[in-house]
Amino acid sequence: MSTDTDATARAQLIDLAAQFYDQFELGEIPHMELPTRSKTNIELDEEANVWVYGDRTSTRSANSVRGARKLLKAVYTIEFLADQLEQDRSSTLRELYYLSESWDNKEAQFNDQDESNQLIEDLEIVSEVTREDFHMRPEESGATIMGPLFLREQTRRGDREIHCQEDVGEGGYQIPNNPDTIEFLSSDAEFILCVETGGMRDRLVENGFDDDYGALVVHLKGQPARATRRITKRLHDELELPVTVFTDADPWSYRIFGSVAYGSIKSAHLSEYLATPQAQFIGIQPSDIVEYDLPTDPLTDSDINALENELTDPRFQTDYWEEQIELQLDIGKKAEQQALAARGLDFVTDTYLPERLEEMGIF
Amino acid sequence: MTSLQSTLGEEGIAEELADNQRAISIAEFFEKNKHMLGFDSGARGLVTAVKEAVDNALDAAEEASILPDIYVEIQETDDYYRLIVEDNGPGLTKESLPKVFGKLLYGSRFHAREQSRGQQGIGISAAVLYAQLTSGKPAKITSRTQGANEAEYFELIIDTDENEPEISVEETTTWDRPHGTRIELEMEANMRARNQLHNYMKHTAVVNPHARLELVEPDAHFKFERATDQLPEETEEIRPHPHGVELGTVIKMLNATDSHSVSGFLQEEFTRVGKKTAESIIDEFRDRHYGRAMRWKPPGAHEPGDIQATVEAATVNKGAEATTAFATEIADAVSSRDRIAHHELAGIVENVGEAVGDEYGTTFGSTVRENAIEAAWETICGHEEVTDQGTDDGDGQQALDEIGEEPDVSRLVTDLYGISDAATSTRKDDEVVHAFSVRLAGTFEDLEDTRHRLTHRELRKAIDRAANLTEEYDDVAFGDTARENVTEAVWNVMATVPDDPPLVRELTGDRDASSDLVEGMRATNIMAPPTRCLSPITDELVEAGLRKEFDADFYAAATRDAGVSGGDPFIVEAGIAYGGDLAAEGRVDVLRFANRVPLVYQRGACATTDVVKGIGWRNYGLDQPGGSGLPNGPAVIMVHVASTNVPFTSESKDAVANVPEIEDEIELAIREAARELKRYLNKRRSMQKRRQKQNVLGKILPEMAEKVAEVTGREQPDIDDAVARIMNNVLVERHREDDDSSVKLVVENHSGTAESLEITDIVSAEPANLSDGASAIEMDGEWFISWDVDVPGGEEATLEYDVPDDATFDLDVKGVDEEKLTITA
C-alpha cells in the first residue's frame, strides 16, 4: 500500500473525469470505450497463454438516457474513489453500493450491487488500475489454504508468520483480500489441489490428504474470488508447484476450472495477473461417471444449455474438453464430488485422487 | 326488397295508397306504421319531428342557394310540447304550402335521382300528423316568399280520411324574416331523448358547416355557427340507371313513357343509355324473350346431304335454269358459312330469290322460298337421313343401335359431339360424350320450333336431361361443371335472333316480357351513372365541421371517389378527430350520416358501425380490446354516405343497410383517414419520447458536467453542443464577446435532415451590418431582425450583425418542432 500507487491510481481516475470534461467542451457526446465483455471477444494471449479481451469494443455514451445515467454514476464513483485514496481509506464493493444511497443525486445511485460491481470493473479497465489499488475490497470470500506452507503476511497489526498446518485450526489459513501482501517463506508441498466444495475440502483434511501427499488444499468456495486465484497463481509461479482443480462434474464447475486456468470473461483484463494456465483438471470428469459408475442426477435444460455454450467458448476448445462435454451431453448426467462417497469415505483419498494424479503425471 | 319495404318503398306506395287503400284512413296507416317512421314514443317523436323539420328547412334553403339559418325552439306548454322551426328558405307559395306540410307522400324528390335529405315525402307531414293526432291542434305555419311585403299565416289540419290538407285559418301577418318558413307544432312529447336531440343538432352542424343552427330549449340555448360560406355544390337530377331499377318501377315507367319503341324508351328514360347500349340491352332481351337460334354446321363437300339437290327438288314451276341457279346459289352461300341458323338461312334464301328472280325475270314467291328454306334446313339438320333410315327398316331398335354404332348417322350428333367434346374434360370417354350428344340432338330434333330456338334456361334444361340420361344409362358421372361448360359452349355457338322487340305498349301488358327486359338491362354492361347528382361535403369541409364542433388535437378527413350500387351512385366520406377535449375514457364516438343527415338511432344495426368494428384499430394506434369492436380512446369517427338512394334498413332512416359495395367504400374512407391518424400518433409518440429523453438528459448532463468540473477542479464546461448533438437537435447559440459590438447567431443542425428556420432577433438598439440578407424593422423602439435560414443536416450557419454593446436581445425561432430545438441566446 504505497502512497505512490495510490497517487498514480488517483491521477488515473481524475484523468478519466478530465476526459469527460474535454468531451463536453468539444461539443462531443461524453463517452467511454470498453472492450466488449463477452465470450465472443476473448482471445488467447499466446505469450502468457491466458485469455484476454479481443479488439472489439463497446461504447458507454450519454447518447441515451441509460447511457447518460451510467456515466453520471461513473463520475460520482470516480469522485468517491479519488476521495478514498486521498484519505487512505478502503471499502468493500457492497459498501460502495450502500454508500451511493447517501449521494445527493438520486440519478447517480445504484439500483443493485451488480451495477456497482460492474462499474468498478469498467473503471479498472479504462484506468488500467486494479480495484485493489482503488482500495476496493470484495466481501470476505472465506477461501482457505491447508497444507505444508510457511508464509508471512503483512497485516494492519504488523507482520505475522504463519504455517498453514501448524498455526491454523481445522479451518485452515484464511486468504487475505490482497494476497500480494503475502511472502512465501518455505514449503514442503508437492502440488496444489484446488477444491470446489467445502464438504470435499473437509473430507480431504479429515483424511489427512494434505499430510499424506504433500498437498496444498485450496478451498475455492464455488466460483473463486480474485484473491484465491491470485494466490494460486503466485504459489504456482513462485514455488513452482503444479496446480490441479477438483470440482463437481457439471458445466458450472467446468467454468470454475476455466476461471482458475484461463481467466474469467468478466476479468479478462486481469488474466495475466490472475490466471494459471498450467492448472490441470482432476475431475470429476464425465468419463469418471462412466468408469466409476457414480450416482448421478440428470442434466437439466439449463445444464444442457450451459454445456452447449461451453462447446462454443474459446477457452474450452480443446480436444480434451470437447470429448468430455460431448460425452456428458451423450450420457445426460452430472455428478457431485460427494458422489464418490458411494464407494466409501476413504475412496476419494485412497483410490480416486491417487489414481487421477498418477494419470496426470503429478506423481 | 323485403315486404316491408315494398309496402313503403318507391315501388308503389303512392299508387297503392291512392288507388287501393282509400278505405283505410291515413291516420290508421300512420298509427300502424309510426314505429317505422320514427314516432313510436313521445321522446323519440320530438326528436324525429325536429329532425324532419330541420332536414326540410336545410333542403329548402340550399335549393334556393341561400346559406341556411335555422332556428329551433322547444317550449313546454301546459299539456304539450311546442316545437317551432324557422328557416330562411325561399318561403312557400300558398298553393304548395299545404301540400308540403299536410299531405303524406307529396314531394318533388320522390322519384328524383338526386342526393337530398328527404326522399319519401313522408317526413315533415308525418310530424304534422303526429302533432295533430296527439294534441288535436293544427300546425301553424308562417311563410314569406322572397320580396313579398307580408308574410302569410296558416293553420293547417290533415283530413285523415282523405289524406288531404285543410287550411282552417289563413291571414297575412308580419314577420321579421325577409323570407323563409316557420312551422309550429304542438304535440305530446317529453325531453327524455335530450341527448339524441343535442347529438342530432351538433352532428347536423358537423356535416353542414355552411349552416347556422340555433336550438332553444326550456332551459338551455345552443348556437352552432358557420364554418364556411360555401354552399354545397348544386346537384343535378339524373335519370335512373338501368342497373338500379326494379321490375315494378320499369312497368310504371313503361306505362308513363311517350316512346313507342323499346329502344327509344331505354334511351329516353334511363341515364347512360345511347343507341348502342339500347341495342345491347335489346339483344339481351331477345336472348331471354325469344331464345337464341342454334347454328348448325352446313354439310361439307365430303358429307352426304346435297342442299342444291334438295332445294332444286323442292322448287317447282320456275323453269329449269332459274331453279338450278336458285338452288346453286343458296347451296354456295350456305356452304361458305361456318355455321348457320334458321333465320340466317331465311335471309340467304330471300336474297338469292330476289337476285335470281331479277336475273331470270321470274318471282320466287313466299311459298317457293319457304319450301326452299324448309328443304335446305332439313338437309342441314340431317332430319331426312335419320328418319329415312329409321322408317326404312321399320325397326326402331335397329335405328337406335345404328345411332349408337355409327357416329355419322345424324349431322346434329356429330356437330354437338364436336362442341361437347371440346367443352368437357379430356378424361371423358368418347363413348360417353357421344351418347350424350345423341340425347342432346334428340331434344333439338323434337323441338316444336323447327328453327331450333332455345333460351339459356331451356338449353340448360335440355343439357341436364341429356346428362341425366347419360348418367342413368351409361353409369358415368356428368357433373355440374361439365354441364355448365357444355351449356356455355352451345350457347356461344347459338345466335341472337333478329326478331323485332315488342313495342312499348305491347310490353306494358306483358309482365314476363317486361321482366325479360329488366333482366336484359341488368345483364348489359353499362357505364356507371354520372356523379353530378351527388354533393359530397368534401374532405376539407368534413374537417372544418369536426374542427368547429369538437375541440381536438388532430383532425383528418377523406372523400372517396364515387361508386355505384344497384344503379345508384354514392360517395363515402370519413373524418376522424382525436385528442383534445374528447373523452379519453370508453369507446370512441361514431357519427353516422346519410345525405348530410345525422343518423341518431339504431347504431348497432348500421353498416357504418359494423365496418368501424371490423377494422383493426390497434394498427392505427387506437386501443381496441380484443382486437375487434369499437376502439377506445379520445376519438370521434364520422362517416357520411351520400347517394341518390341511400339503402336504409327501414323507413325511419336510422341505419344504412349492409350493402357490400357501400361497406367496402366506407372501410376504404375510414382507413384513409385512419392512416393520417396513425402518422399523427406515431409522431406524437416519438415527440413524447424525445421530450422524456430531453427531460431526463436535461437533468443528468448538467449534473454530470458539474461533477466532472468538481473532480477535475475546473470550471463548469459548456454542454449545449453536446446536448444538441445527443438530441439530434437544432441548436441556436448567441456568441458575443465582451466590449464587442458584433453579434453572432450560430445555428447548428445536429439532425440528419435539412431544417428551415425563421429566426427573429428582437434587439433594443439599432443594429447594423446585417448578414445574409436580413432586414431590421423598428417597432416601438425595438428592432426586429429576421432571417430565413436553411441548414442541411449536420451543418451549421452563422448569422451576424453589429449592435451597441449595451443592447438586450430576445430571440424567437420558428420552423422547427419545439422538442427539437435548443436555444441558448
CSV table of C-alpha atoms in Angstrom, one decimal, chain B residues 385-404 409:
chain,number,residue,atom,x,y,z
B,385,GLU,CA,-81.5,-39.3,-93.2
B,386,VAL,CA,-82.2,-40.2,-89.7
B,387,THR,CA,-85.9,-40.6,-90.3
B,388,ASP,CA,-85.3,-42.4,-93.6
B,389,GLN,CA,-83.1,-45.0,-92.0
B,390,GLY,CA,-85.4,-45.4,-89.1
B,391,THR,CA,-88.5,-45.9,-91.2
B,392,ASP,CA,-86.8,-47.9,-94.0
B,393,ASP,CA,-86.0,-50.7,-91.6
B,394,GLY,CA,-89.3,-50.3,-89.8
B,395,ASP,CA,-87.4,-51.3,-86.7
B,396,GLY,CA,-86.9,-48.7,-84.0
B,397,GLN,CA,-84.5,-50.9,-82.1
B,398,GLN,CA,-82.2,-51.2,-85.1
B,399,ALA,CA,-82.3,-47.5,-85.7
B,400,LEU,CA,-81.2,-46.9,-82.1
B,401,ASP,CA,-78.4,-49.4,-82.5
B,402,GLU,CA,-77.3,-47.7,-85.6
B,403,ILE,CA,-77.2,-44.4,-83.8
B,404,GLY,CA,-75.1,-46.0,-81.2
B,409,VAL,CA,-75.9,-41.1,-88.6
